[in-house]
Amino acid sequence: MQPFYLQYEDEQIEVTGHFPGLGEPLPSFMLVDDHNNDVSLESFQDRPKALLTLLSLDENEHGGLALLQDTRRRLEKAPAVQLIVVTVDSPSSLRRARREHGLPGVALLSTLRGRDFHKHYGVLLSAYPLAGYTAPALILADVQGRVVFAERLLRSDARFDSAALGAALAALAG
């Protein structure tokens, strides 16, 4: 497997784990929501899913809130898609982010009790200064949980490929 790195300011940080590819099933997970409830991938089984991993909702320009807002705008054309946001933020931080930014219809999940998520989804940042964080990535899956779009960002201040994401969303809708 080819190493993957995230550019964060002046640092190149290795990202480890298996990043799901096109056609692969999403790995099962058990994470914690903003009300301290355990939530599994199977909770979203009847809908297409957009799984967005972020560094933190407390971060704005580097793989955080700005990336979430940009991704939400792009997903507005596909209201059937459930947006699932995963970060290392605590459930109380997720609650505060929901209170401050609204985020209706967005599932906010923490890796607090689901540390295997990082490796199973290929988003584990493995070196200083962000060791243990989740790298910014977006995975779009159909109702059956098969990946139709997958992108990890090369830079923490980048955005996802809008043309490829648009094509994947159109294929889901069609």
Coordinates of C-alpha atoms in Angstrom, one line a residue:
M1 CA 0.0 0.0 0.0
Q2 CA 1.3 3.4 -1.0
P3 CA 1.9 5.8 2.0
F4 CA -0.5 8.7 2.2
Y5 CA 0.3 12.1 3.7
L6 CA -1.7 15.1 4.8
Q7 CA -0.1 18.6 4.4
Y8 CA -0.9 20.5 7.6
E9 CA 0.7 24.0 7.5
D10 CA 4.4 23.1 7.2
E11 CA 4.1 19.5 8.3
Q12 CA 3.6 16.3 6.2
I13 CA 1.7 13.9 8.4
E14 CA 1.3 10.2 7.5
V15 CA -2.3 8.9 7.4
T16 CA -2.6 5.2 8.1
G17 CA -5.2 2.5 7.8
H18 CA -7.2 1.1 5.0
F19 CA -9.2 3.8 3.1
P20 CA -12.3 2.2 1.5
G21 CA -12.2 2.3 -2.3
L22 CA -14.9 2.4 -4.9
G23 CA -17.3 -0.6 -4.7
E24 CA -16.1 -1.7 -1.2
P25 CA -18.5 -1.9 1.7
L26 CA -18.2 0.6 4.5
P27 CA -16.7 -1.0 7.6
S28 CA -19.0 -1.3 10.5
F29 CA -18.5 1.1 13.4
M30 CA -19.8 2.0 16.8
L31 CA -19.3 5.7 17.7
V32 CA -20.8 8.2 20.1
D33 CA -23.2 11.0 19.2
D34 CA -23.6 14.5 20.7
H35 CA -25.9 13.0 23.4
N36 CA -23.5 10.3 24.5
N37 CA -25.4 7.5 22.8
D38 CA -23.7 4.7 20.9
V39 CA -24.5 4.9 17.2
S40 CA -23.6 2.2 14.7
L41 CA -23.3 2.4 10.9
E42 CA -26.3 0.2 10.7
S43 CA -28.4 3.0 12.2
F44 CA -28.2 4.7 8.7
Q45 CA -28.9 1.5 6.7
D46 CA -31.9 2.8 4.7
R47 CA -30.3 5.8 3.2
P48 CA -27.3 6.7 1.1
K49 CA -24.6 8.2 3.3
A50 CA -21.9 10.8 3.1
L51 CA -19.3 10.1 5.8
L52 CA -17.2 13.2 6.4
T53 CA -14.2 12.9 8.7
L54 CA -12.7 16.2 10.1
L55 CA -9.8 17.2 12.2
S56 CA -12.1 19.0 14.7
L57 CA -15.3 21.1 14.7
D58 CA -13.3 23.6 16.8
E59 CA -10.9 24.0 13.9
N60 CA -12.1 26.3 11.1
E61 CA -9.9 26.5 8.1
H62 CA -7.9 23.3 8.5
G63 CA -10.2 20.4 7.9
G64 CA -12.9 21.6 10.3
L65 CA -16.1 23.7 10.3
A66 CA -15.4 25.5 7.0
L67 CA -15.0 22.1 5.3
L68 CA -18.2 20.8 6.9
Q69 CA -20.2 23.9 5.7
D70 CA -18.8 23.6 2.2
T71 CA -19.6 19.9 2.0
R72 CA -23.2 20.6 3.3
R73 CA -23.7 23.1 0.5
R74 CA -22.7 20.5 -2.0
L75 CA -25.0 17.9 -0.6
E76 CA -28.0 20.2 -0.6
K77 CA -28.8 18.9 -4.1
A78 CA -29.1 15.4 -2.6
P79 CA -31.5 15.7 0.4
A80 CA -31.8 11.9 0.6
V81 CA -28.1 11.5 1.6
Q82 CA -27.5 11.3 5.3
L83 CA -24.5 13.4 6.3
I84 CA -22.5 11.7 9.0
V85 CA -19.6 13.8 10.5
V86 CA -16.9 12.0 12.5
T87 CA -14.2 13.7 14.6
V88 CA -12.2 13.1 17.7
D89 CA -14.2 15.9 19.4
S90 CA -15.9 15.0 22.7
P91 CA -19.7 14.6 22.7
S92 CA -20.0 17.9 24.7
S93 CA -17.9 19.7 22.0
L94 CA -20.3 18.2 19.4
R95 CA -23.3 19.5 21.3
R96 CA -21.8 22.9 21.5
A97 CA -21.1 22.9 17.8
R98 CA -24.7 21.9 17.1
R99 CA -25.9 24.7 19.4
E100 CA -23.7 27.3 17.8
H101 CA -24.1 26.3 14.2
G102 CA -27.4 24.5 14.0
L103 CA -26.5 21.6 11.7
P104 CA -30.0 20.2 11.3
G105 CA -30.1 16.7 9.8
V106 CA -26.4 16.2 10.4
A107 CA -25.3 13.2 12.5
L108 CA -22.3 14.3 14.6
L109 CA -20.2 11.4 15.9
S110 CA -17.2 11.2 18.1
T111 CA -14.5 8.5 18.0
L112 CA -14.4 8.6 21.9
R113 CA -15.4 4.9 22.3
G114 CA -14.6 3.9 18.7
R115 CA -10.8 4.3 18.2
D116 CA -10.7 1.4 15.7
F117 CA -12.7 3.7 13.3
H118 CA -9.5 5.6 12.4
K119 CA -7.7 2.5 11.0
H120 CA -10.7 0.9 9.5
Y121 CA -11.5 4.1 7.5
G122 CA -7.8 5.0 6.7
V123 CA -7.9 8.4 8.4
L124 CA -5.5 7.9 11.3
L125 CA -3.0 10.8 11.6
S126 CA 0.0 9.0 13.0
A127 CA 2.6 11.7 13.7
Y128 CA 3.1 14.9 15.6
P129 CA 1.4 17.4 15.8
L130 CA -1.9 15.7 15.0
A131 CA -1.3 12.1 16.1
G132 CA -4.6 10.5 16.9
Y133 CA -6.8 12.9 14.9
T134 CA -9.0 11.9 12.0
A135 CA -7.7 13.2 8.6
P136 CA -10.2 15.1 6.4
A137 CA -11.9 12.7 4.1
L138 CA -15.3 12.2 2.4
I139 CA -16.8 8.8 1.5
L140 CA -20.2 8.6 -0.3
A141 CA -22.0 5.3 -0.1
D142 CA -25.2 4.0 -1.6
V143 CA -28.1 2.5 0.4
Q144 CA -26.4 -0.9 0.5
G145 CA -23.3 0.8 2.0
R146 CA -21.1 0.4 -1.1
V147 CA -18.6 3.2 -1.7
V148 CA -19.4 5.4 -4.8
F149 CA -17.0 8.2 -4.0
A150 CA -14.0 8.4 -1.7
E151 CA -11.5 11.2 -1.3
R152 CA -8.9 12.0 1.4
L153 CA -7.6 15.5 1.2
L154 CA -3.9 16.1 0.5
R155 CA -3.9 19.4 2.3
S156 CA -5.9 20.3 5.4
D157 CA -7.0 23.6 3.9
A158 CA -8.3 22.0 0.6
R159 CA -11.8 21.1 -0.5
F160 CA -13.2 18.0 -2.1
D161 CA -13.2 17.5 -5.9
S162 CA -16.6 19.1 -6.8
A163 CA -16.9 17.5 -10.3
A164 CA -16.2 14.0 -9.0
L165 CA -18.5 14.5 -6.0
G166 CA -21.3 15.9 -8.3
A167 CA -21.0 13.0 -10.6
A168 CA -21.2 10.5 -7.7
L169 CA -24.3 12.4 -6.3
A170 CA -25.9 12.3 -9.7
A171 CA -25.3 8.6 -10.0
L172 CA -26.9 8.0 -6.6
A173 CA -30.0 10.0 -7.6
G174 CA -30.3 8.4 -11.0

